[in-house]
Each structure stands twice: as C-alpha cells, then as structure tokens.
Amino acid sequence: MSTLLRSGFDRRYVLVPMLAAIVLVMSVFFVAEARRAYTRDLSLVIRDREDRMRKLTELIYASLESESAQRGYLLTGEPEYLQPYASGRKLTEQLLADLESRYRARDQVEVPVLREVQSMLETKYIEMDRTIKLLDVGANRTALRLIKTDVGMQVMQQIRTNIEVLRSREGDRIAAGVAEWDKEIRVNSLINGLSTAFTLALLIAVGLLATRDIRRRDLANRELENEVSLRTAELRDLSEHMLRISEVEKSALARELHDELGGLLVSMRMDFSQLRRRLQLPDAAAEERWARIDAGLKAGVDLKRRVIEELRPTLLDNMGLVVALRWQAEQSCQQGNMQLIAQLPESEPELNNEAAIAVFRTVQEALSNILKHARASEVRLVMTVQGDHATITVEDNGVGLLNDATAGGGSHGLKQMKFRIQAIRGSCEVRNGPIRGTVTTIRFPIASNARAPAGVEEAT
Ligand SMILES: Nc1ncnc2c1ncn2[C@@H]1O[C@H](COP(=O)(O)OP(=O)(O)OP(=O)(O)O)[C@@H](O)[C@H]1O
Ligand SMILES: [Mg+2]
C-alpha cells in the first residue's frame, strides 16, 4: 500500500489532480456548509412568518368570537355568553403581545400597524364592556341601541382591514422567502453538479494519463524484453559456436596426438623391443633400467590413449552413441566402485556428430557428478527410443541434491548439461529421486538431429 502511494505520488499526473480534487472537495464542503446554514435560517424565517400569518388569522377569529359572544349576551341575557367573550378577549391580548414581540424581532416597520390594530381592539372592547355593563344594570334598550349604531361595525371592519393588510404583506414576504429558498436550493444543486463533474473530469484525466503511462511502460518493457531475448539469442549462438569450436579443436588435437605422438611412441617401443632382443645387457642394474624405460614408454602410450579418449571419445566416432555411453558408464562405475545397471537399445539412433557429442558429454557430466558428489553404490543408465524421441535417464542411489545445488556460482556442470541439450532442441532435468539419489532425464528429438545423408559433410 505504501509503495503504491509512494509510486503514485511520484507521478505528477496523479499528485496534481489529487491535490486539486482535495482542495475542490474541501472548498465545496465549506461552501455547502455555509449555504446549508443560510437555507436553514431562511426556512426558519419562512416558518416564523407562516406562524405570524396564522396568528393574525386567529386574532381576527378571537375578536369576532368576543363580538358574537357579546351580541349573544345582549340578545338573550344568558350569562354563559360571557365566558367565550372573556376567553376571546384574553386570546386577543395574548396574540397581540406575541405578534408584537415577533414583529419587533423582525419587520419592525409593521409594529405601528399592529399598534393601531391593538388600540382599535382596545376601543372595541371598551365599547363592548360598556354595553354589557348597561345590560347588567337593566338598561337593555340603551345597550341595544348602542350596538345598532354602525360605529362598532366600522371599527371591526377597520380592524379586519388592517389585519388583512398585514396578512397580505406577510404573504408577500413568505412568497419572496420561498422563491429565495428555491433559488438557493438550485444554486446548491448547481455547485454539487459542477464539483461532481469537475471531479469526474479529473478522474477521467488521471485514468487517461495512467493508461498512457502504462501503455508507454508496456512498450518500453516489450522493447526491453525484445532486447534481452535478442541478446540471449546472441549469447546462446555464441556459446553454441564456442562449444562446437572447442569440440572441433579437441578433435583436431586428438587426431594430432594420435597420429604424431602415438606413432612416435609406438615406433619407439617397437624399436626398443627389437633392440632388446639383439642386445645382451651387462648386469642386473642395466636390465632394471631397461625395464623402467620400457614401462615408461608403455605408460606414455596409455596416457596418450587416455588423453585422446578424453579429448574425443573415439568409440563415439567409431562405434556410435550407445557403445560410447556404455563404455563411459563402465569406466565411471569401475573408478567409483559402483554397480552399473545399464539398459540400452540394440540399435544405434542415427545422430549427427553435434547431437551425439552433446548427449555423450551430458551423460559424461552426470556420471562425473555422481563420482564427485553422490557417494552412491549403484548407477542405472537407461536409454529408450519412442517414436521420434530418445530418452536417457542416469540414476544414482547417493545422497541426492542439496537445496541450493543449482544456485552455485562456481558450478557449471548442470548449466552446461541443460545448455548442450537445449541446443539440440531437447530438455535436460536433474532432480532428486523418489526415495534417494538423483535422476537426470535427457530427452531429445532424433529426426531433427539425424546424421546428414551420405556425401554431405558435417561441421565437426
Ligand atoms: N549426482 C549428484 N549427487 C549429489 N549431488 C549432486 C549430484 N550432481 C550434482 N550435485 C550437486 O549439484 C552441484 C552442482 O553440480 P555441477 O555439476 O553444476 O557443479 P560441480 O560438479 O560442483 O562443478 P563443475 O562445474 O566442475 O561441474 C554440485 O556441487 C553438487 O552439490
Ligand atoms: Mg559437475
């Protein structure tokens, strides 16, 4: 995760839009908060105004209730009408006080209008009180006369008109508030929409830049891979060439040793033995010295043969791969005092020199490794030919491979085995046996490594 972040911040095309997005998101958050507070205040004001409006309506009804209760009392003389009269009056007073405190807090211009309504209502109630009192003292006619005058009606009409004016202005304010609230909501949506669009645009830009970067890297990687495989192919060609040359040189050297040194040593030995037959040596010491020279010459011939065999297995050239493999395995097992179990085919696969020497050298290295590392008592060499492919396995019952056996920097045997067999389009695998020891499995195609038809000269 931290690597991802670090590598992400390394890229300017990620860092810059990311910082821009952070700044944008934070600014939008603060602006949205401020606007939200403002719209909330706005809605509180609208609610307050609606409340005032309701209270103004209630004020009309409360005063009308008092008035109709007063009339009921005057007409019937029933005292139960006095109770709604009093409660209407009380409610009127409460509503007026409440409305005044509200108008003082907001829209003070309406306070004088409200005051006027208040004083008119007071006048109205004084007049209604008077008629009630007249009835109480039995002056029914005077009281009825008083209410029949249209002065009371005009006052009530005036009160209603003033309240209606207040209500209508309140309505206008509410409508203006609602319109502003609507506008604010629209602006908020616009800001949200714009910031979302901007963030999306940033994300798309980052995505496009990242895609371009990835594509560029892919291209660079592909170029690098091409370069590496080109170099690997060159190195492989070079190594194959070196191996071929080395085999050719070894072969030439072996021929030279065989023809020149071999001839020399053999003819010297023959001359010596002829001379010995003719010469009478003076004493036992001379006899002994003669025998030492003869043994030295014989050792020289043997050494020459061994060296030649090392340089270029003559059996391989003369008898073929199967015979050479058997001979090499027998030599190694004899040297390491191991038992050999060999299962080799009767017929020789028709391989060209290059393939035959590659297979032979690989089995030779496997056997040499067994001698050097395995501490084995038994070696099994099996070769099978199936269809177009030959498989050779070299097994030992020794200590097996260590975990890091193939990682050794100074060891080249196993690498070279694989390399040689790959060069003839085959595969070579060295791994531990199922119970103990190691198993080397060599598999290679025969047809593509077949000997060229007679008349076509081979490279080696
Ligand atoms: N048959 C085997 N049994 C046990 N260990 C083996 C066997 N063959 C190979 N190894 C291990 O694998 C290692 C690598 O073998 P490799 O042939 O590459 O190198 P080497 O034999 O040590 O040196 P060289 O380069 O001279 O061949 C050896 O050092 C050894 O530890
Ligand atoms: Mg080795």
Coordinates of C-alpha atoms and ligand atoms in Angstrom, one line a residue:
M1 CA 0.0 0.0 0.0
S2 CA 2.8 2.4 1.0
T3 CA 4.7 1.5 -2.2
L4 CA 1.6 2.2 -4.2
L5 CA 1.1 5.6 -2.5
R6 CA 4.8 6.5 -3.0
S7 CA 4.9 5.4 -6.6
G8 CA 1.5 7.2 -7.1
F9 CA 2.9 10.5 -5.6
D10 CA 6.0 10.1 -7.8
R11 CA 3.7 10.8 -10.8
R12 CA 2.9 14.4 -11.3
Y13 CA -0.3 13.5 -13.2
V14 CA -1.6 11.7 -10.1
L15 CA -0.3 14.2 -7.5
V16 CA -1.6 17.4 -9.2
P17 CA -5.2 16.3 -9.9
M18 CA -5.3 14.6 -6.5
L19 CA -4.3 17.9 -4.7
A20 CA -6.8 19.8 -6.9
A21 CA -9.5 17.3 -6.0
I22 CA -8.7 17.6 -2.3
V23 CA -8.8 21.4 -2.5
L24 CA -12.0 21.3 -4.5
V25 CA -13.8 18.8 -2.3
M26 CA -12.8 20.8 0.9
S27 CA -13.9 24.1 -0.7
V28 CA -17.2 22.6 -1.8
F29 CA -17.7 21.2 1.7
F30 CA -17.2 24.6 3.4
V31 CA -19.3 26.4 0.8
A32 CA -22.0 23.8 1.1
E33 CA -22.0 24.0 4.9
A34 CA -22.3 27.8 4.8
R35 CA -25.1 27.6 2.2
R36 CA -26.8 24.9 4.2
A37 CA -26.8 27.2 7.3
Y38 CA -28.1 30.0 5.3
T39 CA -31.0 28.0 3.8
R40 CA -31.8 26.6 7.2
D41 CA -32.1 30.2 8.5
L42 CA -34.2 31.0 5.5
S43 CA -36.6 28.2 6.2
L44 CA -36.8 29.2 9.9
V45 CA -37.8 32.7 8.8
I46 CA -40.4 31.4 6.4
R47 CA -41.8 29.2 9.2
D48 CA -41.9 32.2 11.6
R49 CA -43.7 34.2 9.0
E50 CA -46.2 31.5 8.4
D51 CA -46.8 31.3 12.1
R52 CA -47.4 35.1 12.3
M53 CA -49.8 34.8 9.4
R54 CA -51.7 32.0 11.3
K55 CA -51.7 34.2 14.4
L56 CA -53.1 37.2 12.5
T57 CA -56.0 35.0 11.3
E58 CA -56.5 33.7 14.9
L59 CA -56.6 37.3 16.0
I60 CA -59.5 38.1 13.7
Y61 CA -61.3 35.0 14.8
A62 CA -60.7 35.7 18.5
S63 CA -62.0 39.3 18.2
L64 CA -65.0 38.1 16.2
E65 CA -65.7 35.4 18.8
S66 CA -65.8 38.1 21.5
E67 CA -68.0 40.2 19.4
S68 CA -70.6 37.5 18.7
A69 CA -70.5 36.4 22.4
Q70 CA -71.2 40.0 23.4
R71 CA -74.2 40.1 21.0
G72 CA -75.5 36.8 22.1
Y73 CA -75.4 38.0 25.7
L74 CA -77.2 41.3 24.8
L75 CA -79.9 39.4 22.9
T76 CA -80.5 36.5 25.3
G77 CA -79.1 37.8 28.6
E78 CA -77.7 34.3 29.1
P79 CA -74.6 34.7 31.3
E80 CA -72.9 31.7 29.6
Y81 CA -72.1 34.0 26.7
L82 CA -69.8 36.0 28.9
Q83 CA -67.3 33.1 29.1
P84 CA -66.4 33.0 25.3
Y85 CA -66.4 36.8 25.4
A86 CA -63.7 36.7 28.1
S87 CA -61.7 33.9 26.6
G88 CA -61.8 35.6 23.1
R89 CA -60.6 38.8 24.7
K90 CA -57.8 37.1 26.6
L91 CA -56.7 35.3 23.5
T92 CA -56.7 38.5 21.5
E93 CA -54.4 40.1 24.1
Q94 CA -52.1 37.1 24.1
L95 CA -51.9 37.1 20.3
L96 CA -51.3 40.8 20.1
A97 CA -48.5 40.6 22.7
D98 CA -46.9 37.6 20.9
L99 CA -47.2 39.3 17.5
E100 CA -45.7 42.5 18.7
S101 CA -42.7 40.7 20.1
R102 CA -42.3 38.9 16.9
Y103 CA -42.6 42.0 14.7
R104 CA -40.1 43.7 17.0
A105 CA -37.6 41.0 16.4
R106 CA -38.2 41.0 12.6
D107 CA -40.0 43.5 10.3
Q108 CA -40.2 46.4 12.8
V109 CA -42.0 48.5 10.2
E110 CA -45.1 46.6 10.9
V111 CA -45.1 47.4 14.7
P112 CA -47.0 50.7 14.2
V113 CA -49.7 49.0 12.1
L114 CA -50.0 46.3 14.8
R115 CA -50.2 49.1 17.5
E116 CA -53.0 50.7 15.6
V117 CA -54.9 47.3 15.4
Q118 CA -54.2 47.0 19.2
S119 CA -55.6 50.4 20.1
M120 CA -58.7 49.8 17.8
L121 CA -59.3 46.5 19.5
E122 CA -59.0 48.1 22.9
T123 CA -61.6 50.7 21.8
K124 CA -63.8 48.0 20.6
Y125 CA -63.5 46.0 23.8
I126 CA -64.2 49.2 25.9
E127 CA -67.4 49.7 23.9
M128 CA -68.4 46.1 24.2
D129 CA -67.7 46.3 28.0
R130 CA -69.9 49.3 28.2
T131 CA -72.9 47.6 26.5
I132 CA -72.5 44.5 28.8
K133 CA -72.5 46.8 31.9
L134 CA -75.6 48.6 30.6
L135 CA -77.4 45.3 30.3
D136 CA -76.2 44.3 33.8
V137 CA -77.9 47.4 35.2
G138 CA -81.1 46.7 33.3
A139 CA -80.6 49.4 30.6
N140 CA -81.4 46.9 27.8
R141 CA -82.7 49.4 25.4
T142 CA -79.7 51.7 25.7
A143 CA -77.4 48.8 25.2
L144 CA -79.2 47.5 22.1
R145 CA -79.3 51.0 20.7
L146 CA -75.6 51.3 21.1
I147 CA -74.8 48.1 19.2
K148 CA -77.3 49.0 16.5
T149 CA -75.2 52.1 15.6
D150 CA -72.7 51.2 12.8
V151 CA -69.8 52.7 14.7
G152 CA -68.9 49.3 16.3
M153 CA -69.2 47.7 12.9
Q154 CA -66.9 50.2 11.3
V155 CA -64.3 49.7 14.0
M156 CA -64.4 46.0 13.5
Q157 CA -64.2 46.4 9.7
Q158 CA -61.2 48.7 10.1
I159 CA -59.5 46.1 12.4
R160 CA -60.1 43.4 9.8
T161 CA -58.8 45.5 7.0
N162 CA -55.6 46.4 8.9
I163 CA -55.1 42.7 9.8
E164 CA -55.7 41.7 6.2
V165 CA -53.1 44.3 5.0
L166 CA -50.7 42.8 7.5
R167 CA -51.5 39.3 6.3
S168 CA -51.2 40.2 2.7
R169 CA -47.7 41.7 3.3
E170 CA -46.8 38.7 5.3
G171 CA -47.9 36.5 2.4
D172 CA -45.7 38.5 0.0
R173 CA -42.7 38.1 2.3
I174 CA -43.4 34.4 2.6
A175 CA -43.6 34.1 -1.2
A176 CA -40.3 36.0 -1.6
G177 CA -38.7 33.8 1.0
V178 CA -39.8 30.6 -0.7
A179 CA -38.6 32.0 -4.0
E180 CA -35.2 32.7 -2.5
W181 CA -35.1 29.3 -0.8
D182 CA -35.8 27.7 -4.2
K183 CA -33.1 29.7 -5.8
E184 CA -30.6 28.7 -3.0
I185 CA -31.5 25.1 -3.5
R186 CA -31.0 25.4 -7.2
V187 CA -27.6 27.1 -6.7
N188 CA -26.6 24.3 -4.2
S189 CA -27.5 21.7 -6.8
L190 CA -25.6 23.6 -9.4
I191 CA -22.5 23.7 -7.2
N192 CA -22.8 20.0 -6.4
G193 CA -23.3 19.1 -10.0
L194 CA -20.3 21.3 -11.1
S195 CA -18.0 19.8 -8.4
T196 CA -19.1 16.3 -9.3
A197 CA -18.5 17.0 -13.0
F198 CA -15.1 18.5 -12.2
T199 CA -14.1 15.6 -10.0
L200 CA -15.2 13.1 -12.7
A201 CA -13.3 15.1 -15.3
L202 CA -10.2 14.9 -13.0
L203 CA -10.7 11.2 -12.6
I204 CA -11.1 10.6 -16.3
A205 CA -7.9 12.7 -16.9
V206 CA -5.9 10.7 -14.4
G207 CA -7.3 7.5 -15.8
L208 CA -6.3 8.6 -19.4
L209 CA -2.8 9.7 -18.2
A210 CA -2.3 6.5 -16.3
T211 CA -3.4 4.4 -19.3
R212 CA -1.0 6.3 -21.5
D213 CA 1.8 5.8 -18.9
I214 CA 1.0 2.1 -18.6
R215 CA 1.0 1.8 -22.4
R216 CA 4.3 3.6 -22.6
R217 CA 5.8 1.4 -19.9
D218 CA 4.4 -1.7 -21.6
L219 CA 6.0 -0.6 -24.8
A220 CA 9.3 0.0 -23.0
N221 CA 9.1 -3.4 -21.3
R222 CA 8.4 -5.1 -24.6
E223 CA 11.3 -3.3 -26.2
L224 CA 13.5 -4.4 -23.2
E225 CA 12.2 -7.9 -23.4
N226 CA 13.0 -8.0 -27.2
E227 CA 16.4 -6.6 -26.5
V228 CA 17.0 -9.2 -23.7
S229 CA 15.8 -12.1 -25.9
L230 CA 17.9 -10.8 -28.8
R231 CA 21.0 -10.6 -26.5
T232 CA 20.2 -14.0 -25.1
A233 CA 19.9 -15.5 -28.6
E234 CA 23.2 -13.9 -29.5
L235 CA 24.8 -15.3 -26.4
R236 CA 23.3 -18.7 -27.0
D237 CA 24.6 -18.7 -30.6
L238 CA 28.0 -17.6 -29.4
S239 CA 28.1 -20.3 -26.7
E240 CA 27.0 -23.0 -29.2
H241 CA 29.6 -21.8 -31.6
M242 CA 32.3 -21.9 -28.9
L243 CA 31.2 -25.4 -27.8
R244 CA 31.4 -26.5 -31.5
I245 CA 34.8 -24.9 -32.0
S246 CA 36.1 -26.4 -28.8
E247 CA 34.9 -29.9 -29.9
V248 CA 36.5 -29.3 -33.3
E249 CA 39.7 -28.2 -31.7
K250 CA 39.7 -31.1 -29.2
S251 CA 39.0 -33.4 -32.1
A252 CA 41.9 -32.0 -34.1
L253 CA 44.2 -32.1 -31.1
A254 CA 43.2 -35.8 -30.5
R255 CA 44.0 -36.6 -34.2
E256 CA 47.3 -34.9 -33.9
L257 CA 48.2 -36.7 -30.7
H258 CA 47.1 -40.0 -32.2
D259 CA 48.9 -39.6 -35.4
E260 CA 52.0 -37.8 -34.3
L261 CA 52.7 -38.6 -30.7
G262 CA 51.0 -42.0 -30.9
G263 CA 53.1 -43.0 -33.9
L264 CA 56.3 -41.8 -32.3
L265 CA 55.7 -43.7 -29.0
V266 CA 54.6 -46.9 -30.7
S267 CA 57.6 -46.9 -33.1
M268 CA 59.9 -46.1 -30.2
R269 CA 58.5 -49.1 -28.2
M270 CA 58.9 -51.4 -31.2
D271 CA 62.5 -50.2 -31.8
F272 CA 63.2 -50.7 -28.2
S273 CA 61.9 -54.3 -28.1
Q274 CA 63.8 -55.2 -31.3
L275 CA 66.9 -53.7 -29.8
R276 CA 66.3 -55.6 -26.6
R277 CA 66.1 -58.9 -28.5
R278 CA 69.5 -58.2 -30.1
L279 CA 71.3 -56.7 -27.1
Q280 CA 72.9 -58.6 -24.3
L281 CA 72.7 -56.3 -21.2
P282 CA 75.8 -56.4 -18.9
D283 CA 74.2 -56.7 -15.5
A284 CA 71.0 -56.8 -13.5
A285 CA 71.1 -53.0 -12.9
A286 CA 71.1 -52.3 -16.7
E287 CA 68.2 -54.9 -17.0
E288 CA 66.3 -53.0 -14.4
R289 CA 66.9 -49.6 -16.1
W290 CA 65.8 -51.1 -19.4
A291 CA 62.6 -52.4 -17.9
R292 CA 61.9 -48.9 -16.4
I293 CA 62.4 -47.3 -19.8
D294 CA 60.0 -49.8 -21.4
A295 CA 57.4 -49.3 -18.7
G296 CA 57.7 -45.5 -19.1
L297 CA 57.1 -45.8 -22.8
K298 CA 54.1 -48.1 -22.2
A299 CA 52.7 -45.6 -19.6
G300 CA 53.3 -42.8 -22.2
V301 CA 51.2 -44.8 -24.8
D302 CA 48.5 -45.4 -22.2
L303 CA 48.5 -41.7 -21.2
K304 CA 48.3 -40.7 -24.8
R305 CA 45.3 -43.0 -25.3
R306 CA 43.5 -41.7 -22.2
V307 CA 44.1 -38.1 -23.2
I308 CA 42.9 -38.8 -26.7
E309 CA 39.8 -40.5 -25.3
E310 CA 39.2 -37.5 -23.0
L311 CA 39.5 -35.1 -25.9
R312 CA 37.5 -37.0 -28.4
P313 CA 35.8 -40.3 -27.5
T314 CA 37.0 -42.5 -30.3
L315 CA 34.3 -45.0 -29.5
L316 CA 31.7 -42.4 -30.2
D317 CA 33.1 -41.7 -33.7
N318 CA 33.8 -45.3 -34.5
M319 CA 31.0 -47.3 -32.7
G320 CA 28.3 -44.8 -32.0
L321 CA 26.5 -43.3 -29.0
V322 CA 25.1 -46.4 -27.3
V323 CA 28.5 -48.1 -27.2
A324 CA 30.3 -45.0 -26.1
L325 CA 27.7 -44.4 -23.3
R326 CA 28.1 -48.0 -22.1
W327 CA 31.9 -47.7 -22.1
Q328 CA 31.8 -44.3 -20.2
A329 CA 29.4 -45.7 -17.6
E330 CA 31.5 -48.8 -17.1
Q331 CA 34.6 -46.6 -16.7
S332 CA 33.0 -44.3 -14.2
C333 CA 31.5 -47.2 -12.2
Q334 CA 34.8 -49.0 -12.1
Q335 CA 36.5 -45.9 -10.9
G336 CA 33.9 -45.2 -8.2
N337 CA 33.5 -48.8 -7.3
M338 CA 29.8 -48.7 -8.1
Q339 CA 27.5 -51.3 -9.6
L340 CA 26.2 -50.5 -13.1
I341 CA 22.8 -51.4 -14.3
A342 CA 22.5 -50.5 -18.0
Q343 CA 19.5 -50.9 -20.3
L344 CA 20.5 -49.6 -23.7
P345 CA 18.9 -50.2 -27.1
E346 CA 20.3 -52.7 -29.5
S347 CA 20.3 -50.4 -32.5
E348 CA 22.0 -47.0 -32.7
P349 CA 20.0 -43.9 -33.3
E350 CA 21.3 -42.2 -36.4
L351 CA 22.5 -38.9 -34.8
N352 CA 24.8 -36.3 -36.3
N353 CA 28.1 -35.5 -34.6
E354 CA 26.9 -32.4 -32.9
A355 CA 23.9 -34.2 -31.3
A356 CA 25.9 -37.3 -30.4
I357 CA 28.7 -35.4 -28.7
A358 CA 26.2 -33.2 -26.9
V359 CA 24.4 -36.2 -25.5
F360 CA 27.6 -38.0 -24.7
R361 CA 29.1 -35.0 -22.9
T362 CA 25.9 -34.5 -20.9
V363 CA 25.8 -38.2 -19.7
Q364 CA 29.6 -37.9 -19.0
E365 CA 29.0 -34.9 -16.7
A366 CA 26.1 -36.7 -15.0
L367 CA 28.4 -39.6 -14.3
S368 CA 31.2 -37.4 -13.3
N369 CA 28.9 -35.6 -10.8
I370 CA 27.9 -39.0 -9.3
L371 CA 31.6 -39.8 -8.8
K372 CA 32.3 -36.4 -7.3
H373 CA 29.2 -35.7 -5.2
A374 CA 26.8 -38.7 -4.8
R375 CA 28.6 -41.2 -2.7
A376 CA 26.5 -43.8 -4.5
S377 CA 26.9 -47.6 -4.7
E378 CA 24.7 -48.1 -7.8
V379 CA 24.2 -46.4 -11.1
R380 CA 21.3 -47.1 -13.5
L381 CA 21.7 -46.0 -17.1
V382 CA 18.6 -46.4 -19.3
M383 CA 18.0 -45.3 -22.8
T384 CA 14.7 -45.7 -24.7
V385 CA 13.6 -44.6 -28.1
Q386 CA 10.0 -43.9 -28.6
G387 CA 8.7 -42.6 -31.9
D388 CA 10.9 -39.6 -32.9
H389 CA 12.3 -39.1 -29.4
A390 CA 15.0 -40.7 -27.3
T391 CA 15.1 -40.5 -23.5
I392 CA 18.1 -41.2 -21.4
T393 CA 18.0 -41.5 -17.6
V394 CA 21.0 -41.6 -15.3
E395 CA 20.1 -42.5 -11.8
D396 CA 22.2 -43.0 -8.6
N397 CA 21.3 -44.1 -5.1
G398 CA 23.5 -41.5 -3.4
V399 CA 23.0 -38.5 -1.1
G400 CA 20.8 -36.5 -3.6
L401 CA 21.0 -32.8 -4.5
L402 CA 21.3 -30.2 -1.8
N403 CA 18.5 -27.5 -1.9
D404 CA 20.8 -24.9 -3.4
A405 CA 22.7 -27.3 -5.6
T406 CA 21.7 -25.5 -8.8
A407 CA 22.4 -22.0 -7.4
G408 CA 26.2 -22.4 -7.1
G409 CA 28.0 -19.6 -8.9
G410 CA 31.2 -21.6 -9.3
S411 CA 29.4 -24.7 -10.7
H412 CA 28.8 -25.0 -14.4
G413 CA 28.3 -28.7 -15.0
L414 CA 24.5 -28.8 -14.6
K415 CA 24.0 -25.5 -16.5
Q416 CA 26.2 -26.8 -19.3
M417 CA 24.2 -30.1 -19.5
K418 CA 21.0 -28.2 -19.9
F419 CA 22.5 -25.8 -22.4
R420 CA 24.0 -28.6 -24.5
I421 CA 20.7 -30.5 -24.7
Q422 CA 18.7 -27.3 -25.4
A423 CA 21.0 -26.6 -28.3
I424 CA 19.7 -29.8 -29.9
R425 CA 16.1 -28.8 -29.1
G426 CA 15.9 -31.3 -26.2
S427 CA 15.4 -30.9 -22.5
C428 CA 17.6 -32.0 -19.5
E429 CA 16.4 -32.2 -16.0
V430 CA 18.3 -33.1 -12.9
R431 CA 16.3 -33.7 -9.7
N432 CA 16.2 -35.9 -6.6
G433 CA 15.0 -39.4 -7.0
P434 CA 11.7 -40.5 -5.4
I435 CA 13.5 -42.2 -2.5
R436 CA 17.1 -41.1 -2.6
G437 CA 19.9 -40.1 -5.0
T438 CA 19.4 -38.1 -8.2
V439 CA 17.7 -38.7 -11.6
T440 CA 19.0 -37.0 -14.7
T441 CA 16.5 -37.1 -17.5
I442 CA 17.6 -36.2 -21.0
R443 CA 15.1 -36.1 -23.8
F444 CA 15.8 -35.1 -27.4
P445 CA 14.3 -35.4 -30.9
I446 CA 16.0 -37.8 -33.3
A447 CA 14.8 -36.7 -36.7
S448 CA 15.9 -33.1 -36.4
N449 CA 19.4 -34.3 -35.1
A450 CA 19.8 -37.1 -37.6
R451 CA 23.0 -37.7 -39.5
A452 CA 23.1 -35.9 -42.8
P453 CA 22.7 -38.1 -45.9
A454 CA 25.9 -39.6 -47.2
G455 CA 28.0 -37.1 -49.2
V456 CA 27.0 -34.1 -47.1
E457 CA 29.9 -33.2 -44.8
E458 CA 29.3 -32.5 -41.2
A459 CA 30.7 -29.5 -39.3
T460 CA 33.0 -31.5 -37.0
Ligands
LIG1 N1 24.6 -36.9 -8.6 C1 24.7 -36.0 -7.7 N2 24.5 -36.3 -6.3 C2 24.6 -35.3 -5.4 N3 24.8 -34.0 -5.7 C3 25.0 -33.6 -6.9 C4 24.9 -34.6 -8.0 N4 25.1 -33.9 -9.2 C5 25.3 -32.6 -8.8 N5 25.2 -32.5 -7.5 C6 25.3 -31.2 -6.7 O1 25.0 -30.2 -7.7 C7 26.0 -29.2 -7.6 C8 26.2 -28.6 -9.0 O2 26.7 -29.6 -9.9 P1 27.6 -29.0 -11.1 O3 27.9 -30.2 -12.0 O4 26.8 -27.9 -11.7 O5 28.9 -28.4 -10.4 P2 30.1 -29.1 -9.8 O6 30.1 -30.6 -10.2 O7 30.2 -28.9 -8.4 O8 31.3 -28.4 -10.6 P3 31.7 -28.4 -12.1 O9 31.4 -27.1 -12.7 O10 33.1 -28.8 -12.2 O11 30.8 -29.5 -12.8 C9 27.2 -29.9 -7.1 O12 28.1 -29.1 -6.5 C10 26.6 -30.9 -6.2 O13 26.4 -30.3 -4.9
MG2 MG 29.8 -31.2 -12.2

